[in-house]
Short mmCIF file of C-alpha atoms and ligand atoms in Angstrom, two decimals:
data_model
loop_
_atom_site.label_atom_id
_atom_site.label_comp_id
_atom_site.label_asym_id
_atom_site.label_seq_id
_atom_site.Cartn_x
_atom_site.Cartn_y
_atom_site.Cartn_z
CA MET Q 782 -24.31 -6.13 9.58
CA SER Q 783 -20.67 -6.99 8.93
CA SER Q 784 -19.99 -10.27 7.09
CA ALA Q 785 -17.04 -12.65 7.48
CA PRO Q 786 -14.30 -12.30 4.84
CA PRO Q 787 -14.82 -14.69 1.89
CA SER Q 788 -12.76 -17.89 2.17
CA ARG Q 789 -12.00 -18.02 -1.58
CA ALA Q 790 -9.48 -15.68 -3.15
CA VAL Q 791 -10.54 -12.01 -3.18
CA THR Q 792 -11.08 -10.55 -6.66
CA VAL Q 793 -11.20 -6.98 -7.92
CA ARG Q 794 -14.93 -7.50 -8.47
CA ASP Q 795 -15.32 -8.39 -4.76
CA ILE Q 796 -13.53 -5.15 -3.89
CA ARG Q 797 -15.72 -3.06 -6.21
CA ASP Q 798 -18.85 -4.72 -4.81
CA ARG Q 799 -17.87 -3.63 -1.30
CA LYS Q 800 -18.37 0.06 -2.15
CA GLY Q 801 -20.50 1.60 0.58
CA LYS Q 802 -20.83 -1.73 2.41
CA ASP Q 803 -18.29 -3.48 4.68
CA PRO Q 804 -15.09 -1.44 5.05
CA ILE Q 805 -12.19 -2.79 2.98
CA VAL Q 806 -9.07 -3.64 5.01
CA VAL Q 807 -5.69 -3.06 3.39
CA VAL Q 808 -2.16 -3.28 4.78
CA THR Q 809 1.22 -3.27 3.13
CA ALA Q 810 3.69 -6.17 3.17
CA TYR Q 811 7.07 -6.66 1.55
CA ASP Q 812 8.06 -10.28 2.23
CA VAL Q 813 6.66 -13.80 2.44
CA LEU Q 814 6.35 -14.10 6.23
CA PHE Q 815 4.42 -10.88 6.79
CA GLY Q 816 2.45 -11.54 3.60
CA ARG Q 817 1.34 -14.87 5.06
CA LEU Q 818 0.54 -13.39 8.50
CA VAL Q 819 -1.56 -10.49 7.21
CA ASP Q 820 -3.39 -12.84 4.84
CA GLN Q 821 -4.13 -15.19 7.75
CA ALA Q 822 -5.40 -12.16 9.70
CA GLY Q 823 -8.08 -11.71 7.04
CA VAL Q 824 -7.13 -8.49 5.22
CA ASP Q 825 -8.83 -7.94 1.87
CA ILE Q 826 -5.89 -6.44 -0.02
CA VAL Q 827 -2.16 -6.78 0.58
CA LEU Q 828 -0.45 -3.77 -0.94
CA VAL Q 829 3.19 -4.28 -1.85
CA GLY Q 830 3.89 -0.58 -1.54
CA ASP Q 831 6.91 1.27 -2.83
CA SER Q 832 7.03 2.43 0.80
CA ALA Q 833 9.44 -0.54 0.80
CA GLY Q 834 11.94 2.16 -0.17
CA ASN Q 835 11.39 3.84 3.21
CA VAL Q 836 10.63 1.01 5.61
CA VAL Q 837 12.76 -1.79 4.13
CA ALA Q 838 15.62 -0.02 2.35
CA GLY Q 839 15.89 3.12 4.51
CA PHE Q 840 15.63 5.63 1.64
CA LYS Q 841 14.29 9.10 2.47
CA SER Q 842 11.65 8.81 -0.26
CA THR Q 843 10.14 6.23 -2.60
CA LEU Q 844 11.88 7.72 -5.64
CA PRO Q 845 14.92 5.39 -5.78
CA VAL Q 846 12.78 2.22 -5.78
CA THR Q 847 13.18 0.22 -9.00
CA LEU Q 848 10.86 -2.07 -10.93
CA ASP Q 849 13.13 -5.05 -10.20
CA GLN Q 850 12.93 -4.32 -6.48
CA MET Q 851 9.12 -4.20 -6.63
CA ILE Q 852 9.13 -7.49 -8.54
CA TYR Q 853 11.34 -9.02 -5.84
CA HIS Q 854 9.06 -7.83 -3.01
CA GLY Q 855 5.86 -8.60 -4.92
CA ALA Q 856 6.89 -12.16 -5.74
CA ALA Q 857 7.94 -12.78 -2.12
CA VAL Q 858 4.59 -11.53 -0.79
CA CYS Q 859 2.63 -13.59 -3.34
CA ARG Q 860 4.39 -16.76 -2.12
CA GLY Q 861 2.82 -16.16 1.30
CA VAL Q 862 -0.67 -14.98 0.32
CA SER Q 863 -3.41 -17.39 -0.70
CA ARG Q 864 -6.62 -15.38 -0.18
CA ALA Q 865 -6.17 -11.60 -0.23
CA LEU Q 866 -5.86 -9.60 -3.43
CA VAL Q 867 -2.21 -8.62 -3.94
CA THR Q 868 -1.60 -5.21 -5.50
CA VAL Q 869 1.92 -4.02 -6.35
CA ASP Q 870 3.03 -0.39 -6.64
CA MET Q 871 4.48 0.79 -9.93
CA PRO Q 872 7.61 2.74 -8.96
CA PHE Q 873 8.62 6.25 -10.04
CA LEU Q 874 9.23 6.63 -13.81
CA THR Q 875 7.87 3.20 -14.71
CA TYR Q 876 4.48 4.57 -15.90
CA GLN Q 877 4.70 8.36 -16.18
CA ILE Q 878 6.76 8.58 -19.37
CA ASP Q 879 4.32 7.02 -21.83
CA THR Q 880 1.53 4.48 -21.92
CA ALA Q 881 3.50 1.87 -23.86
CA THR Q 882 6.22 1.78 -21.19
CA ALA Q 883 3.55 1.58 -18.48
CA LEU Q 884 1.91 -1.42 -20.18
CA VAL Q 885 5.19 -3.33 -20.42
CA ASN Q 886 6.12 -2.55 -16.81
CA ALA Q 887 2.69 -3.32 -15.37
CA GLY Q 888 2.68 -6.55 -17.36
CA ARG Q 889 6.06 -7.51 -15.88
CA LEU Q 890 4.77 -6.80 -12.38
CA LEU Q 891 1.80 -9.13 -12.81
CA VAL Q 892 3.60 -11.88 -14.72
CA GLU Q 893 6.78 -11.94 -12.62
CA THR Q 894 5.14 -11.62 -9.19
CA GLY Q 895 1.78 -13.39 -9.49
CA ALA Q 896 -0.02 -10.30 -8.13
CA GLN Q 897 -3.52 -9.44 -9.34
CA ALA Q 898 -3.29 -5.67 -9.71
CA VAL Q 899 -0.98 -2.65 -9.83
CA LYS Q 900 -1.20 0.77 -8.19
CA LEU Q 901 -0.02 4.05 -9.64
CA GLU Q 902 -0.11 7.66 -8.49
CA GLY Q 903 -1.82 10.73 -9.91
CA GLY Q 904 -4.93 11.54 -11.89
CA ASN Q 905 -4.10 14.00 -14.67
CA GLU Q 906 -5.32 13.30 -18.20
CA ARG Q 907 -2.18 11.39 -19.24
CA ILE Q 908 -2.25 9.15 -16.20
CA ALA Q 909 -5.98 8.52 -16.62
CA ALA Q 910 -5.40 7.55 -20.27
CA THR Q 911 -2.73 5.08 -19.14
CA VAL Q 912 -5.07 3.65 -16.50
CA ALA Q 913 -7.79 3.21 -19.16
CA ARG Q 914 -5.38 1.37 -21.45
CA LEU Q 915 -4.10 -0.90 -18.66
CA VAL Q 916 -7.67 -1.75 -17.67
CA GLU Q 917 -8.54 -2.37 -21.32
CA ILE Q 918 -5.85 -5.03 -21.65
CA GLY Q 919 -6.90 -6.71 -18.41
CA ILE Q 920 -4.59 -5.20 -15.80
CA PRO Q 921 -6.60 -4.02 -12.77
CA VAL Q 922 -5.40 -0.64 -11.50
CA MET Q 923 -5.68 1.00 -8.10
CA GLY Q 924 -5.30 4.79 -8.20
CA HIS Q 925 -3.63 7.00 -5.59
CA LEU Q 926 -4.48 10.69 -5.02
CA GLY Q 927 -3.91 13.45 -2.48
CA PHE Q 928 -0.40 13.18 -1.09
CA THR Q 929 1.36 11.14 -3.76
CA PRO Q 930 4.80 10.24 -2.36
CA GLN Q 931 6.51 9.99 -5.77
CA SER Q 932 5.79 13.74 -6.22
CA VAL Q 933 7.19 14.70 -2.82
CA ASN Q 934 9.75 17.07 -4.36
CA ALA Q 935 6.99 18.99 -6.11
CA ILE Q 936 4.24 18.99 -3.47
CA GLY Q 937 6.02 18.49 -0.13
CA VAL Q 938 4.79 16.34 2.73
CA ARG Q 939 1.55 18.06 3.71
CA VAL Q 940 -2.18 17.58 3.76
CA GLN Q 941 -3.43 18.05 0.18
CA GLY Q 942 -6.69 19.70 -0.88
CA ARG Q 943 -7.10 22.27 1.88
CA GLU Q 944 -7.57 25.12 -0.58
CA ALA Q 945 -10.69 25.23 -2.76
CA GLU Q 946 -8.78 25.06 -6.05
CA GLU Q 947 -6.72 22.06 -4.95
CA GLU Q 948 -9.84 20.37 -3.60
CA GLU Q 949 -11.58 20.71 -6.96
CA ARG Q 950 -8.50 19.43 -8.79
CA ILE Q 951 -8.27 16.30 -6.62
CA LEU Q 952 -12.00 15.66 -6.99
CA ALA Q 953 -11.69 15.99 -10.78
CA GLU Q 954 -8.73 13.56 -10.74
CA ALA Q 955 -10.76 11.04 -8.76
CA LYS Q 956 -13.63 11.25 -11.25
CA ARG Q 957 -11.15 10.82 -14.12
CA LEU Q 958 -9.60 7.69 -12.56
CA ASP Q 959 -13.06 6.34 -11.86
CA GLN Q 960 -14.06 6.92 -15.46
CA ALA Q 961 -10.83 5.23 -16.61
CA GLY Q 962 -11.83 2.09 -14.72
CA ALA Q 963 -9.64 2.10 -11.59
CA PHE Q 964 -11.02 -0.63 -9.29
CA ALA Q 965 -10.17 1.38 -6.14
CA ILE Q 966 -8.55 4.70 -5.30
CA VAL Q 967 -6.20 5.39 -2.38
CA LEU Q 968 -6.77 8.83 -0.82
CA GLU Q 969 -3.72 9.89 1.18
CA LEU Q 970 -3.38 12.85 3.58
CA MET Q 971 -6.39 14.98 2.80
CA PRO Q 972 -9.19 16.60 4.83
CA ALA Q 973 -11.84 14.08 5.86
CA LYS Q 974 -14.52 16.25 4.22
CA LEU Q 975 -12.79 16.05 0.83
CA ALA Q 976 -12.34 12.27 1.12
CA GLU Q 977 -16.06 11.98 1.91
CA ARG Q 978 -16.92 14.14 -1.09
CA ILE Q 979 -14.77 11.99 -3.38
CA THR Q 980 -16.18 8.78 -1.92
CA ALA Q 981 -19.70 9.98 -2.68
CA SER Q 982 -18.75 11.04 -6.22
CA VAL Q 983 -17.02 7.92 -7.59
CA SER Q 984 -18.15 4.34 -8.19
CA ALA Q 985 -14.73 2.90 -7.21
CA PRO Q 986 -14.18 2.22 -3.51
CA THR Q 987 -11.88 4.72 -1.83
CA ILE Q 988 -9.14 3.52 0.51
CA GLY Q 989 -7.99 6.15 2.99
CA ILE Q 990 -4.72 6.80 4.77
CA GLY Q 991 -4.81 10.03 6.75
CA ALA Q 992 -8.11 10.82 5.00
CA GLY Q 993 -10.59 10.28 7.82
CA PRO Q 994 -13.34 7.73 8.41
CA GLY Q 995 -15.52 8.49 5.38
CA CYS Q 996 -13.67 6.25 2.90
CA ASP Q 997 -14.79 2.77 1.81
CA GLY Q 998 -11.67 1.22 3.34
CA GLN Q 999 -8.41 2.01 5.10
CA VAL Q 1000 -4.76 1.22 4.47
CA LEU Q 1001 -1.77 1.40 6.82
CA VAL Q 1002 1.91 0.70 6.28
CA LEU Q 1003 2.59 -2.50 8.21
CA PRO Q 1004 5.83 -1.61 10.05
CA ASP Q 1005 4.22 1.69 11.12
CA MET Q 1006 1.05 0.10 12.54
CA LEU Q 1007 3.07 -2.66 14.22
CA GLY Q 1008 5.21 -0.09 16.01
CA MET Q 1009 8.48 -1.04 14.31
CA ASN Q 1010 9.16 2.38 12.77
CA GLU Q 1011 9.51 4.53 15.86
CA GLU Q 1012 10.71 7.67 14.08
CA PHE Q 1013 7.47 7.94 12.10
CA SER Q 1014 4.46 9.07 14.12
CA PRO Q 1015 2.05 11.16 12.05
CA ARG Q 1016 -1.30 12.10 13.56
CA PHE Q 1017 -3.26 9.62 11.44
CA LEU Q 1018 -1.23 6.60 12.56
CA LYS Q 1019 -2.60 4.21 15.16
CA ARG Q 1020 -0.08 1.67 16.47
CA TYR Q 1021 -1.62 -1.74 17.08
CA ALA Q 1022 1.52 -3.33 18.55
CA ASN Q 1023 4.92 -2.36 19.86
CA LEU Q 1024 7.14 -4.75 17.94
CA ALA Q 1025 10.18 -2.50 18.37
CA ASP Q 1026 10.24 -3.30 22.10
CA THR Q 1027 9.33 -6.95 21.48
CA VAL Q 1028 12.23 -7.38 19.03
CA ARG Q 1029 14.76 -5.53 21.21
CA ASP Q 1030 13.71 -7.51 24.30
CA ALA Q 1031 13.89 -10.84 22.45
CA VAL Q 1032 17.31 -10.14 20.95
CA ARG Q 1033 18.63 -8.85 24.30
CA ALA Q 1034 17.38 -12.03 26.01
CA TYR Q 1035 19.10 -14.14 23.33
CA GLY Q 1036 22.34 -12.15 23.75
CA ASP Q 1037 22.17 -12.58 27.55
CA ASP Q 1038 21.65 -16.34 27.12
CA VAL Q 1039 24.60 -16.70 24.71
CA ARG Q 1040 26.88 -14.61 26.94
CA GLY Q 1041 25.69 -16.52 30.02
CA HIS Q 1042 26.25 -19.94 28.38
CA ARG Q 1043 22.50 -20.73 28.73
CA TYR Q 1044 21.93 -21.10 25.00
CA PRO Q 1045 22.25 -23.54 23.35
CA SER Q 1046 21.45 -26.02 26.10
CA ALA Q 1047 21.24 -29.83 25.84
CA GLU Q 1048 17.72 -29.66 24.40
CA HIS Q 1049 18.96 -27.52 21.50
CA SER Q 1050 22.00 -29.71 20.80
CA PHE Q 1051 22.58 -32.90 18.83
O1 LIG M 623 3.64 2.67 -0.81
C1 LIG M 623 2.71 2.55 0.02
O2 LIG M 623 2.82 1.88 1.05
C2 LIG M 623 1.47 3.26 -0.26
C3 LIG M 623 0.49 3.38 0.86
C4 LIG M 623 0.91 4.43 1.80
C5 LIG M 623 -0.88 3.63 0.34
O3 LIG M 623 1.29 3.76 -1.33
#
């Protein structure tokens, strides 16, 4: 039986406790208004993704996104969210170089945004050691495996883990992140069977995107699922609205009114 979302603020413990129970609902947001709307819609986690680089800034990848930009987006989202758990992405090169740098940068993200957790990509031994240290000092960490967009130049945009060796590597990374104390792990663009295998092998809830129905939760990038990003239509994406048409129609109607001297009318004037 599915239960109503809790009315108090969602904690990382709530998310961990949901493993294998009610699916965890995650969407991205980048500003206060959408942060407020998705929170009111009852999502469990608002992810301030570095996909901001693609869908807000128009970059071809997430690589140019800076820590200051993530702080700006994270703080804006936190001003709109009162219930969901806010998790902010650590951008490229803010955690891969060494653990000390990662601690300082993750600390800035929490302190300067008000978010409750950070997300970082990868699961090799170095990254897992950094995750363990962050968790040790009280910074909750969400992992991210499979297609990891910050490595796009090395791995390309493709489903990860189709070959046996790659499948075993990703499974081992998931176990490592789980061991390190990640409170959840995003699984992006991988065969549904592999995501199911990982989900069954780790104690942290898995959050899928293009990873099939066998995960403990799902995440989508908000402008993609709202139909605002028309050029992006991967197979895994389901559009729940067509805001591109809504926005164009509204702005056209406004333009027609201004040109036709129908706006502003007496009721909009002082
Ligand atoms: O940056 C992002 O939006 C993400 C999601 C795709 C999981 O990492």
